[in-house]
Amino acid sequence: MFLTRVSAVVEIACRNDLKRMRVPILGAFLVCLIVLTIGSCSAKADDGYNLWLRYRPVENADLLQSYRAVLSSIVVADTSDTAIIVEKELQRGLGSLLQTQIPVGSLPPSANSLVVGTPQALPAPVLDDVLQMLRTVGREGFVIVSKRGEQPPFILIAANTPIGTLYGSFHFLRILQEGQTLNNLKIVSTPRLQYRMLNHWDNLDGSVERGYAGRSLWKWDELPATIDQRYHDYARANASIGINGTVLNNVNANPELLLPNYLKKVAALADVFRPYGIRVFLSANFSSPLSAQFDVEKNRCGGIGELDTSDPLDPRVREWWKRKVREIYALIPDFGGFLVKANSEGMPGPQEYGRSHADGANMLAEALAPYGGIVMWRAFVYDPEVDLDRTKRAYKEFVPLDGRFLPNVFVQVKNGPLDFQPREPVSPLFGAMPKTPLMLELQITQEYLGHSTHLVYLASMWKEYLDFDLHAKGVGSTLARVVDGSLHGHSMTGIAGVANTGSDREWTGHLFAQANWYAFGRLAWDHTLSAEQIASEWIGMTFGFHPTILSTVSSMMLGAWEACVNYMTPLGLHHIMQEHVHYGPEPSLAKGREDWTSVYYHRADKEGIGYNRSSSGSNAVSQYHPPLRELFDDVSTCPEKYLLWFHRVPWTHRMSSGRTLWEEMNYRYYAGTQYVSRMQDHWRSLQPLIAAELFEHVNAKLKQHYHDAIIWRDTCLTYFQKFSGLPIIPLP
Ligand code: BDP
């Protein structure tokens, strides 16, 4: 216990530059003494806690001088709780970047001040032409301009709300870190999506479903009395990338979270998050209105209410939810709404009463509407009665409901039609529900992509999905345009990422998994950013903008996803992972529920391999619009990355490379592991430039990553070889 405490003190002291923290020299000396005594921390220890918010001192002397010259004071013209956070962040960020304390000034701006505020707080002459620009940025956008021509000259960060100024301030600090000039700034930025959400799959007992970074961040037993500093740090990190909503609990929801004592705890978190622009949402269990008794006959778990039904059309049930919602808003006036997983994987739902998903969602939506709350109703359903092919089921259940949801309902759809596999085609649902706002659900936590052991940069994958053209309204009907509302004219828009955060000191279990949290937020704000651009921002802010670091680390990150697909499930293979844990390979898995086995999906035999979803098979291709339908249907035009997703192909099938399918599979499996080996070499080459702790952390992860990637490759190839009967061909 004592040692933990001591090392916590040491960690804090080491993490930050001692000089900046103004630790008295004696204190610093004592800390170092303790460090030396326990021998566990070098003077520059970096445990990854500060994420991308390290604000490394500007190294280039000319640049530093130019920055200092135009940033002589900070004026935050507002007094809201958010404005206090803005001022603190700018002082902290600029103090660290410029290695000097920037004083806080007041209006009117003096020469070279940084002025931040809203039209309500700023005098008209300061705003001037910016007022016009503010008309275009909505509630959360911002404008940053250098007013060099003014007398006196100043830089202005303006927004329509304090939260917009916070986003603008984080943007401004990023510009400095990137070494951009401040002379001619004219930045106008508006988020492309309205709801930018993290979904936590956290349970009330502190465990995290599919979490690989320790325990839940929420300490339910301590709340509401104790507010962990980490709640603030979590909110700050999210605000820095524009995330504005958080669902606190698992979609496999425990109804107890809606009990009054828990709601007080939720309210305490909402109070912390509010000034950072983050609204709290909850996953709701559809059976909540039921009494607590367990109904053995119906094998149904009880709820927290007093009713014997949760039928959404029963007036008592509707009234129950209205009362519950009223109770929530009394505690949390800006409560966001409910996320619901219904009639899926054992979770209760309206179908138990012969009602539809729309009936269920609308009942909750009606209760929430008077307060501005929303429902995010998940489309992750795969009832075997609906179709033999699991990938077709959600579409068949939900498309007929298009147009039947109330306006404050999102249908929340996973990116692919199966389940967060290393690679899937986009879910055809996105092209088939034009009357319903669809929220895109991505998974930041790497359930099927190597947990927090494999280094996989997910922005590359997310961009492939966002750029996928569904052809729902002709060419250019990309997923991004469905989600941002521009394709079908929806103003309610959103994206959700299943969070990868946990109680681990570095938040995400793997330092590089921080990049996925970062990238999710950046893409939620602006899906047109490239994976390269986001990687370079993250690398620079995490390790410093050293050209060698930038080029080496981005070359590692940018091919990492494709490599992972190659050594796990190349050429459209899917769902061949270990049962339950979903980490290693288990292509032989044949027992249990059919649509959870591997053999159901790969269908390998002596003749060939793959799931025939073409018109001669399950005809899943018919759920896509022309010309995709035809493209996917024909084995000769189907993109090879989806080949075994849509087709059953003989081992001797000739690929575009000239290799046979069997040879190509070998090639891909080996290329994938070879990439990981190269990542190790690249990382080792950076040792002199990276803080020792971070270097070692990533080095150890990569070692395990390589080891486990080889297991994937060898297990899969030896297993499939049993059917192909052909020799395994390692890469030279
Ligand atoms: C699957 C996960 C499971 C989740 C489910 C969901 O294995 O833990 O509960 O998705 O999204 O991928 O509801």
XYZ file of C-alpha atoms and ligand atoms in Angstrom:
745
model
C 0.000 0.000 0.000
C 2.706 2.425 1.081
C 4.767 1.598 -1.965
C 1.784 2.155 -4.237
C 1.234 5.567 -2.691
C 4.889 6.497 -2.936
C 5.095 5.437 -6.529
C 1.914 7.360 -7.312
C 3.567 10.507 -5.925
C 6.677 9.725 -7.868
C 4.691 9.132 -11.026
C 3.035 12.500 -10.793
C 6.275 14.230 -10.040
C 8.088 12.493 -12.846
C 5.326 12.796 -15.360
C 5.420 16.522 -15.342
C 8.330 18.757 -15.774
C 9.387 19.585 -12.220
C 10.204 23.158 -13.071
C 6.786 23.762 -14.569
C 5.069 22.322 -11.554
C 7.008 24.666 -9.379
C 7.785 21.892 -6.937
C 10.062 23.443 -4.370
C 13.616 22.335 -4.810
C 13.653 20.562 -1.483
C 10.475 18.721 -2.396
C 11.959 17.702 -5.713
C 15.080 16.538 -3.976
C 13.056 14.423 -1.583
C 11.056 12.944 -4.442
C 14.256 12.045 -6.261
C 15.586 10.487 -3.105
C 12.505 8.307 -2.867
C 12.886 7.505 -6.547
C 16.444 6.429 -6.075
C 15.529 4.457 -2.988
C 12.828 2.412 -4.594
C 14.667 2.483 -7.894
C 11.513 2.347 -9.988
C 11.339 5.612 -11.840
C 13.798 7.603 -13.873
C 13.774 11.402 -13.750
C 11.672 11.536 -16.924
C 9.154 8.803 -16.242
C 6.203 8.934 -18.585
C 3.331 6.614 -17.813
C 1.126 7.684 -20.713
C -1.530 9.240 -18.491
C -1.413 12.603 -20.260
C -2.533 11.133 -23.568
C -2.164 13.600 -26.457
C -2.337 16.535 -24.050
C 1.339 16.664 -23.156
C 2.054 20.091 -24.627
C 5.716 19.360 -25.227
C 7.856 22.522 -25.127
C 8.399 24.089 -28.561
C 11.967 23.176 -29.465
C 12.616 25.357 -32.496
C 14.016 28.617 -31.078
C 12.734 30.869 -33.896
C 9.282 29.411 -33.696
C 9.259 29.736 -29.931
C 10.240 33.355 -30.202
C 7.575 34.059 -32.813
C 4.913 32.436 -30.635
C 5.975 34.286 -27.517
C 5.910 37.555 -29.450
C 2.228 37.240 -30.368
C 0.962 35.625 -27.159
C 1.587 37.959 -24.314
C -1.667 37.535 -22.387
C -4.803 35.412 -22.237
C -8.199 37.099 -22.027
C -11.170 34.798 -21.514
C -14.177 37.060 -21.710
C -16.720 34.921 -19.947
C -17.357 33.653 -16.458
C -19.059 30.305 -17.025
C -17.669 27.061 -15.604
C -16.552 26.215 -19.107
C -14.719 29.528 -19.412
C -12.768 28.702 -16.262
C -11.727 25.427 -17.880
C -10.763 27.293 -21.065
C -8.558 29.708 -19.171
C -6.901 26.916 -17.203
C -6.275 24.887 -20.351
C -4.753 27.804 -22.223
C -2.539 28.699 -19.305
C -1.475 25.116 -18.878
C -0.973 24.517 -22.596
C 0.759 27.766 -23.465
C 2.793 27.713 -20.243
C 4.142 24.318 -21.142
C 4.592 24.870 -24.885
C 6.211 28.273 -24.535
C 7.968 27.490 -21.270
C 6.770 30.676 -19.706
C 3.765 31.713 -17.724
C 1.363 33.737 -19.905
C -0.482 36.256 -17.721
C -4.244 36.575 -17.673
C -5.387 39.962 -19.005
C -8.710 41.711 -19.429
C -10.720 43.551 -22.067
C -10.169 45.645 -24.092
C -7.431 43.506 -25.607
C -3.898 44.729 -25.180
C -1.298 44.166 -27.888
C -0.694 40.491 -28.701
C -3.307 39.080 -26.421
C -5.225 35.899 -27.055
C -8.890 36.795 -26.693
C -11.498 34.090 -26.194
C -15.239 34.491 -25.908
C -18.787 34.444 -27.195
C -20.725 37.327 -28.793
C -22.504 37.808 -25.465
C -19.231 38.380 -23.649
C -17.174 40.209 -26.268
C -17.583 43.875 -27.249
C -18.747 44.402 -30.841
C -15.501 46.003 -32.119
C -13.530 42.940 -31.041
C -15.808 40.646 -32.994
C -16.240 42.811 -36.069
C -16.319 40.611 -39.212
C -16.135 37.462 -37.097
C -19.800 37.866 -36.239
C -20.653 36.941 -39.794
C -18.543 33.789 -39.596
C -20.143 32.807 -36.302
C -23.502 32.603 -38.048
C -22.237 29.537 -39.877
C -20.716 27.516 -37.031
C -23.738 26.570 -34.936
C -23.706 25.819 -31.240
C -20.414 23.985 -31.063
C -18.261 25.346 -33.857
C -15.655 28.077 -33.524
C -13.648 30.676 -35.365
C -9.967 31.454 -34.868
C -8.556 34.572 -36.525
C -5.368 36.566 -36.189
C -6.301 40.211 -36.064
C -2.874 41.388 -37.154
C -4.175 44.493 -38.901
C -5.906 45.781 -35.764
C -4.495 48.304 -33.376
C -3.549 46.688 -31.073
C -3.151 43.315 -32.848
C -4.560 40.214 -31.161
C -5.703 36.660 -31.833
C -9.363 35.801 -31.375
C -11.017 32.483 -30.566
C -14.761 33.052 -30.818
C -17.796 30.800 -30.666
C -21.504 31.048 -30.049
C -21.269 29.148 -26.760
C -18.566 28.664 -24.138
C -18.178 25.037 -25.188
C -17.371 26.230 -28.711
C -14.587 28.348 -27.246
C -13.244 25.291 -25.418
C -13.130 23.336 -28.698
C -11.495 26.328 -30.356
C -8.888 26.558 -27.606
C -7.915 22.910 -27.969
C -7.670 23.450 -31.716
C -5.485 26.491 -31.194
C -3.143 24.572 -28.899
C -2.854 21.855 -31.544
C -1.850 24.415 -34.147
C 1.005 25.512 -31.955
C 2.145 21.973 -31.394
C 2.157 21.419 -35.128
C 4.422 24.401 -35.500
C 2.042 26.369 -37.737
C 2.386 30.099 -38.102
C -0.070 32.279 -36.186
C 0.165 35.237 -38.522
C -2.747 34.666 -40.854
C -5.112 32.433 -38.977
C -8.612 32.212 -40.360
C -10.111 28.975 -39.179
C -13.818 28.233 -39.235
C -14.732 24.840 -37.864
C -18.098 23.166 -37.302
C -18.669 19.566 -36.274
C -20.220 17.544 -39.085
C -22.168 15.368 -36.659
C -24.408 16.429 -33.839
C -24.070 13.503 -31.395
C -20.456 12.372 -30.942
C -20.709 9.623 -28.425
C -18.657 7.164 -26.469
C -20.496 4.004 -25.492
C -19.052 2.410 -22.384
C -19.823 -1.246 -21.911
C -19.188 -0.875 -18.182
C -20.981 -2.973 -15.604
C -22.048 -1.923 -12.138
C -19.591 -4.380 -10.562
C -16.713 -2.470 -12.136
C -15.997 -4.959 -14.905
C -16.002 -3.838 -18.541
C -17.477 -6.020 -21.262
C -14.841 -6.288 -23.990
C -12.639 -3.923 -22.006
C -8.892 -4.487 -22.088
C -7.622 -1.576 -20.033
C -8.410 -2.548 -16.478
C -11.602 -1.866 -14.606
C -14.364 0.640 -15.200
C -13.541 4.312 -14.752
C -16.713 4.779 -12.742
C -16.324 4.019 -9.063
C -19.970 3.419 -8.239
C -19.278 2.532 -4.628
C -17.567 5.890 -4.021
C -20.017 8.068 -5.934
C -21.585 10.555 -5.420
C -19.542 11.550 -2.359
C -16.117 11.083 -3.911
C -15.296 12.645 -7.246
C -12.213 11.027 -8.694
C -9.883 13.473 -10.444
C -9.959 11.028 -13.311
C -13.538 11.975 -14.155
C -12.310 15.490 -14.903
C -9.345 14.199 -16.864
C -11.617 11.891 -18.857
C -13.952 14.764 -19.693
C -11.051 17.018 -20.611
C -9.590 14.418 -22.963
C -12.955 13.950 -24.643
C -13.548 17.670 -24.958
C -10.135 18.042 -26.580
C -11.359 15.879 -29.487
C -14.949 17.105 -29.527
C -16.776 14.151 -27.978
C -20.002 15.485 -26.486
C -21.871 12.486 -25.105
C -21.195 9.411 -23.045
C -23.307 6.354 -22.378
C -22.033 5.241 -19.012
C -23.110 1.612 -18.888
C -23.167 -1.608 -20.831
C -25.784 -2.199 -23.515
C -26.385 -5.462 -21.689
C -27.934 -3.163 -19.141
C -28.525 -3.830 -15.500
C -31.864 -2.173 -14.643
C -30.551 -1.234 -11.198
C -28.762 1.760 -12.645
C -32.165 3.410 -12.891
C -32.745 3.116 -9.124
C -32.721 6.430 -7.242
C -29.455 5.794 -5.406
C -27.650 5.077 -8.679
C -29.221 8.027 -10.446
C -27.647 10.288 -7.822
C -24.281 8.839 -8.741
C -25.008 9.358 -12.422
C -25.985 12.951 -11.647
C -22.660 13.525 -9.911
C -20.816 12.393 -13.040
C -23.068 14.546 -15.214
C -22.163 17.548 -13.034
C -18.477 16.937 -13.652
C -18.892 16.435 -17.394
C -21.301 19.311 -18.075
C -18.793 22.187 -18.288
C -16.757 20.078 -20.723
C -19.773 19.917 -23.026
C -20.462 16.250 -22.354
C -23.981 14.994 -21.785
C -24.677 11.765 -19.975
C -26.823 8.982 -21.450
C -27.722 5.568 -20.040
C -28.306 2.138 -21.498
C -31.774 1.095 -20.438
C -32.980 -2.424 -19.839
C -36.340 -2.887 -21.518
C -37.628 -4.962 -18.602
C -36.999 -2.222 -16.047
C -40.707 -1.667 -15.215
C -41.089 -5.309 -14.159
C -41.022 -6.225 -10.518
C -37.795 -7.674 -9.228
C -39.021 -11.230 -9.087
C -37.378 -13.673 -11.392
C -39.951 -15.346 -13.561
C -38.725 -18.932 -13.835
C -41.423 -19.996 -16.230
C -40.632 -17.294 -18.728
C -36.940 -17.421 -17.830
C -37.047 -13.673 -17.433
C -35.036 -11.522 -15.101
C -36.908 -8.977 -13.091
C -36.701 -5.220 -13.322
C -36.817 -2.499 -10.723
C -40.517 -1.660 -10.975
C -43.732 -3.112 -9.723
C -45.431 -4.209 -12.950
C -45.967 -7.653 -14.375
C -45.336 -6.515 -17.927
C -43.058 -4.244 -19.917
C -45.313 -4.273 -22.987
C -44.656 -0.902 -24.636
C -48.304 -0.470 -25.542
C -49.561 -1.025 -22.006
C -50.522 2.357 -20.479
C -49.049 1.376 -17.097
C -45.689 0.701 -18.729
C -45.775 3.960 -20.628
C -46.602 5.808 -17.428
C -43.804 3.997 -15.599
C -41.221 5.223 -18.104
C -42.626 8.750 -18.036
C -42.242 8.833 -14.276
C -38.733 7.428 -14.466
C -37.732 9.954 -17.082
C -39.177 12.799 -15.008
C -37.172 11.564 -12.034
C -33.986 11.478 -14.113
C -34.437 15.005 -15.473
C -35.089 16.353 -12.005
C -31.563 15.238 -11.162
C -29.903 15.719 -14.550
C -31.568 18.547 -16.479
C -29.482 17.935 -19.602
C -29.736 14.137 -19.541
C -29.216 12.869 -23.097
C -31.438 9.821 -23.353
C -31.380 6.033 -23.607
C -29.396 3.514 -25.597
C -31.261 0.229 -25.931
C -30.240 -3.270 -26.911
C -33.518 -5.133 -27.249
C -34.381 -8.642 -28.377
C -30.745 -9.366 -28.932
C -28.456 -11.902 -27.286
C -30.909 -12.574 -24.485
C -31.775 -8.961 -23.748
C -35.499 -8.304 -23.277
C -37.480 -6.271 -25.771
C -40.871 -5.433 -27.239
C -41.025 -8.578 -29.368
C -41.718 -10.572 -26.213
C -45.127 -8.925 -26.296
C -45.611 -9.212 -30.031
C -44.627 -5.558 -30.511
C -42.082 -4.166 -32.922
C -38.768 -2.414 -32.354
C -40.520 0.801 -33.407
C -43.192 0.325 -30.727
C -40.484 -0.105 -28.101
C -38.348 2.794 -29.244
C -41.300 5.155 -29.648
C -42.581 4.510 -26.162
C -39.252 5.637 -24.696
C -38.953 8.473 -27.208
C -42.321 9.818 -26.172
C -41.269 9.918 -22.532
C -37.996 11.680 -23.390
C -39.246 14.137 -26.021
C -40.548 16.864 -23.672
C -37.034 17.180 -22.220
C -35.117 17.053 -25.492
C -33.879 13.514 -24.871
C -33.316 10.900 -27.558
C -33.403 7.133 -28.002
C -30.631 5.205 -29.685
C -32.223 1.905 -30.589
C -29.677 -0.699 -31.650
C -30.119 -2.754 -34.791
C -27.724 -5.448 -33.571
C -30.218 -8.305 -33.830
C -29.813 -11.705 -35.397
C -32.776 -13.886 -34.677
C -32.172 -17.231 -36.458
C -35.872 -17.431 -37.318
C -35.487 -14.468 -39.656
C -32.960 -15.915 -42.107
C -30.403 -18.695 -42.293
C -27.676 -16.147 -43.048
C -26.942 -14.110 -39.948
C -25.678 -11.120 -41.924
C -29.112 -10.636 -43.523
C -31.209 -10.563 -40.381
C -30.943 -6.985 -39.087
C -31.803 -5.626 -42.533
C -34.845 -7.861 -42.805
C -36.112 -6.827 -39.376
C -35.447 -3.111 -39.598
C -36.019 -2.019 -43.193
C -39.799 -2.581 -42.930
C -39.799 -0.223 -39.920
C -38.310 2.700 -41.837
C -40.519 5.752 -41.319
C -42.176 4.322 -38.230
C -39.875 5.803 -35.612
C -40.551 9.069 -33.798
C -38.275 11.984 -34.765
C -36.131 11.706 -31.620
C -35.125 8.106 -32.342
C -31.885 6.989 -33.907
C -31.473 3.465 -35.104
C -27.901 2.656 -34.129
C -26.198 0.356 -36.616
C -22.805 -1.343 -36.394
C -20.498 -0.582 -39.306
C -20.742 -4.073 -40.757
C -23.634 -6.534 -41.039
C -21.998 -9.110 -38.747
C -20.116 -7.921 -35.705
C -17.032 -5.682 -35.673
C -14.946 -8.198 -37.607
C -11.434 -7.208 -38.759
C -12.999 -6.380 -42.113
C -16.596 -6.460 -43.337
C -18.438 -4.736 -46.147
C -20.597 -1.872 -44.863
C -23.934 -2.914 -43.404
C -26.550 -2.658 -46.179
C -28.975 -1.193 -43.627
C -27.240 2.140 -44.114
C -28.469 2.230 -47.674
C -32.004 1.172 -46.918
C -33.579 3.337 -44.201
C -33.743 6.816 -45.755
C -36.517 8.027 -43.429
C -34.679 7.171 -40.220
C -31.649 8.926 -38.731
C -29.003 6.221 -38.449
C -26.278 6.458 -35.868
C -23.089 4.679 -36.893
C -21.664 2.415 -34.184
C -17.921 1.758 -34.364
C -15.893 -0.253 -31.921
C -12.853 1.512 -30.533
C -12.100 -1.283 -28.124
C -10.379 -4.037 -30.110
C -12.661 -6.952 -29.349
C -11.816 -8.777 -32.567
C -8.605 -6.963 -33.439
C -6.164 -8.158 -30.822
C -7.502 -6.496 -27.664
C -4.944 -4.122 -26.204
C -2.064 -6.331 -27.270
C -2.054 -5.780 -31.034
C -1.053 -2.417 -32.436
C -3.863 -1.669 -34.889
C -4.618 1.880 -35.982
C -8.346 1.842 -36.588
C -8.721 5.128 -38.455
C -7.631 3.321 -41.634
C -10.529 0.929 -41.195
C -13.057 3.609 -40.260
C -12.131 5.625 -43.323
C -12.717 2.599 -45.549
C -16.226 2.361 -44.095
C -16.979 6.081 -44.201
C -15.868 6.299 -47.825
C -17.806 3.179 -48.849
C -20.302 4.144 -51.562
C -23.657 2.514 -50.898
C -25.143 3.904 -54.140
C -28.427 4.457 -52.268
C -28.989 7.627 -54.306
C -26.556 7.041 -57.107
C -22.795 7.535 -57.118
C -21.447 9.381 -54.089
C -23.875 7.917 -51.545
C -21.106 7.264 -49.089
C -21.665 5.984 -45.590
C -20.299 9.332 -44.364
C -23.113 11.122 -46.197
C -25.757 8.798 -44.775
C -24.435 9.407 -41.283
C -23.934 13.170 -41.570
C -27.498 13.500 -42.800
C -26.620 15.152 -46.103
C -27.799 12.222 -48.239
C -31.340 12.044 -46.921
C -31.665 15.472 -45.332
C -31.602 14.514 -41.673
C -30.609 17.126 -39.126
C -30.310 14.656 -36.264
C -26.944 12.988 -36.858
C -24.526 10.985 -34.794
C -21.771 8.457 -34.318
C -20.943 6.184 -31.396
C -17.691 4.477 -30.510
C -17.555 1.589 -28.066
C -14.928 2.948 -25.704
C -11.520 1.404 -25.081
C -10.892 3.268 -21.841
C -10.377 1.789 -18.408
C -8.657 2.238 -15.097
C -5.192 1.405 -16.450
C -2.819 4.257 -15.876
C -2.436 4.896 -19.621
C -6.215 4.631 -20.071
C -6.355 2.224 -23.004
C -4.144 -0.763 -22.174
C -1.787 -0.055 -25.106
C -0.245 3.335 -25.695
C -1.144 3.111 -29.382
C -4.769 2.377 -28.534
C -4.912 5.993 -27.366
C -4.588 6.865 -31.053
C -7.873 5.078 -31.722
C -9.720 7.050 -29.064
C -8.175 10.200 -30.496
C -8.983 9.268 -34.091
C -12.568 8.417 -33.243
C -13.140 11.880 -31.785
C -11.440 13.630 -34.680
C -13.453 11.714 -37.292
C -16.661 12.289 -35.353
C -15.937 15.995 -35.631
C -14.830 15.858 -39.245
C -15.060 12.617 -41.190
C -13.236 14.156 -44.141
C -9.932 14.170 -42.245
C -7.569 11.520 -43.534
C -6.176 8.673 -41.461
C -2.701 10.032 -42.267
C -3.479 13.510 -40.986
C -4.978 12.209 -37.737
C -2.071 9.828 -37.198
C 0.405 12.612 -37.648
C -1.426 14.855 -35.158
C -1.512 12.079 -32.592
C 2.090 11.007 -33.093
C 3.346 14.557 -32.825
C 1.369 15.389 -29.728
C 2.293 12.086 -28.100
C 5.969 11.668 -28.997
C 6.908 15.077 -30.393
C 6.960 16.377 -33.961
C 10.418 14.992 -34.750
C 10.555 14.134 -38.485
C 12.033 10.675 -37.892
C 9.438 9.843 -35.275
C 6.647 11.133 -37.474
C 7.657 9.178 -40.556
C 8.584 5.978 -38.749
C 5.573 5.785 -36.470
C 3.107 6.742 -39.171
C 4.523 4.075 -41.451
C 3.927 1.588 -38.620
C 0.384 2.770 -37.963
C -0.934 3.215 -41.465
C -0.479 -0.372 -42.605
C -1.246 -1.970 -39.248
C -4.935 -2.622 -39.849
C -4.412 -4.228 -43.264
C -1.680 -6.370 -41.713
C -4.055 -7.440 -38.943
C -6.728 -8.374 -41.493
C -4.078 -10.387 -43.339
C -2.840 -12.471 -40.426
C -6.351 -12.943 -38.978
C -8.985 -13.059 -41.713
C -7.655 -12.240 -45.192
C -9.733 -12.071 -48.373
C -13.109 -11.732 -46.688
C -12.811 -14.514 -44.113
C -14.629 -13.695 -40.885
C -15.671 -14.954 -37.477
C -12.998 -17.610 -37.038
C -11.795 -16.398 -33.651
C -11.733 -18.120 -30.288
C -15.099 -18.553 -28.690
C -16.044 -16.038 -25.960
C -12.650 -14.323 -25.617
C -12.430 -13.358 -29.286
C -8.644 -12.991 -29.154
C -6.833 -15.881 -30.836
C -7.860 -18.068 -33.782
C -10.235 -21.026 -33.561
C -11.176 -21.886 -37.148
C -12.151 -25.422 -36.093
C -14.891 -24.248 -33.725
C -17.988 -26.243 -34.648
C -19.927 -26.752 -31.438
C -22.556 -24.524 -29.874
C -25.005 -22.097 -31.470
C -24.446 -22.422 -35.204
C -24.039 -18.729 -35.963
C -21.350 -18.452 -33.305
C -19.193 -21.226 -34.766
C -16.340 -20.720 -37.190
C -17.225 -23.531 -39.585
C -20.590 -21.880 -40.282
C -18.723 -18.884 -41.661
C -15.700 -20.271 -43.527
C -17.317 -23.476 -44.855
C -13.955 -24.928 -45.853
C -13.879 -28.378 -47.418
C -11.821 -30.208 -50.011
C -13.342 -28.182 -52.834
C -12.834 -24.713 -51.494
C -13.691 -22.109 -48.904
C -16.026 -19.150 -48.271
C -19.675 -18.296 -47.607
C -21.795 -18.115 -50.726
C -23.858 -14.963 -50.300
C -24.242 -14.440 -54.039
C -27.537 -14.893 -55.863
C -26.811 -18.606 -56.059
C -26.358 -18.731 -52.273
C -27.948 -16.780 -49.417
C -28.379 -13.816 -51.774
C -27.207 -11.305 -49.176
C -25.890 -9.354 -52.165
C -29.502 -8.437 -52.958
C -29.545 -6.177 -49.885
C -27.128 -3.822 -51.651
C -28.077 -1.300 -54.320
C -27.040 -1.715 -57.947
C -24.323 -1.659 -59.158
C -22.877 -3.004 -55.879
C -25.243 -5.924 -55.973
C -23.949 -7.056 -59.360
C -20.367 -6.212 -58.481
C -20.444 -8.351 -55.349
C -22.518 -11.081 -56.995
C -20.000 -11.888 -59.696
C -16.922 -13.675 -58.449
C -14.854 -12.076 -61.183
C -15.773 -8.495 -60.158
C -16.187 -8.901 -56.408
C -13.367 -6.956 -54.716
C -10.895 -9.539 -53.463
C -10.961 -8.067 -49.983
C -14.572 -9.366 -49.755
C -14.113 -12.503 -51.856
C -14.753 -15.149 -49.206
C -17.420 -13.005 -47.571
C -19.604 -13.259 -50.670
C -18.345 -16.363 -52.434
C -17.391 -19.960 -52.033
C -14.295 -20.346 -54.109
C -12.188 -23.364 -55.148
C -8.655 -23.526 -53.756
C -7.336 -23.261 -57.288
C -9.264 -20.063 -58.106
C -6.964 -17.626 -59.943
C -6.495 -14.297 -58.139
C -5.575 -10.962 -59.734
C -1.996 -11.438 -58.530
C -1.719 -14.579 -60.666
C -1.547 -16.716 -57.552
C -4.162 -19.363 -56.751
C -6.499 -18.720 -53.844
C -4.506 -21.087 -51.647
C -1.245 -19.381 -52.580
C -2.793 -15.969 -52.011
C -4.017 -16.959 -48.564
C -0.519 -18.099 -47.690
C 0.901 -14.906 -49.074
C -1.502 -12.754 -47.038
C -1.034 -14.632 -43.775
C 2.741 -14.355 -44.127
C 2.683 -10.729 -45.288
C 0.604 -9.863 -42.217
C 3.042 -11.318 -39.729
C 5.993 -9.930 -41.662
C 4.513 -6.460 -41.245
C 4.381 -6.913 -37.490
C 7.999 -7.997 -37.490
C 8.886 -4.821 -39.393
C 6.914 -2.734 -36.922
C 9.155 -4.173 -34.235
C 12.272 -3.131 -36.184
C 10.888 0.348 -36.782
C 10.051 0.793 -33.163
C 13.464 -0.388 -32.016
C 15.080 2.146 -34.328
C 13.340 4.894 -32.371
C 14.669 3.912 -28.970
C 16.989 6.940 -28.590
C 14.111 9.317 -29.330
C 11.360 7.898 -27.138
C 10.989 8.161 -23.358
C 12.255 4.912 -21.859
C 9.002 3.834 -20.215
C 6.946 4.398 -23.333
C 9.535 2.665 -25.455
C 9.582 -0.395 -23.220
C 5.815 -0.519 -22.911
C 5.324 -0.564 -26.686
C 8.293 -2.848 -27.273
C 6.870 -5.459 -24.932
C 3.441 -5.164 -26.539
C 4.928 -5.599 -30.020
C 6.809 -8.696 -28.942
C 3.606 -10.320 -27.750
C 1.765 -9.007 -30.802
C 4.243 -10.706 -33.145
C 4.081 -13.929 -31.186
C 0.284 -13.985 -31.290
C 0.061 -12.943 -34.939
C 2.184 -15.975 -35.794
C -0.239 -18.154 -33.846
C -3.066 -16.749 -35.963
C -1.173 -17.419 -39.183
C 0.001 -20.920 -38.331
C -3.238 -22.095 -36.745
C -5.302 -20.925 -39.699
C -2.989 -22.163 -42.425
C -2.484 -25.612 -40.875
C -6.200 -25.918 -40.274
C -7.191 -24.908 -43.824
C -4.416 -27.063 -45.245
C -6.317 -30.097 -44.000
C -8.916 -29.260 -46.627
C -6.810 -27.850 -49.443
C -4.233 -30.619 -49.126
C -1.666 -28.182 -50.515
C 1.736 -27.245 -49.092
C 2.177 -24.175 -46.893
C 4.352 -21.611 -48.636
C 6.212 -19.256 -46.315
C 7.379 -15.931 -47.671
C 11.101 -15.771 -48.351
C -20.621 -8.505 -29.468
C -19.918 -8.668 -28.167
C -20.848 -8.654 -26.987
C -21.743 -7.438 -27.069
C -22.477 -7.434 -28.386
C -23.275 -6.168 -28.608
O -19.214 -9.897 -28.205
O -20.071 -8.657 -25.831
O -22.644 -7.420 -26.015
O -21.546 -7.470 -29.443
O -22.813 -5.325 -29.368
O -19.655 -8.104 -30.368
O -24.352 -6.032 -28.060
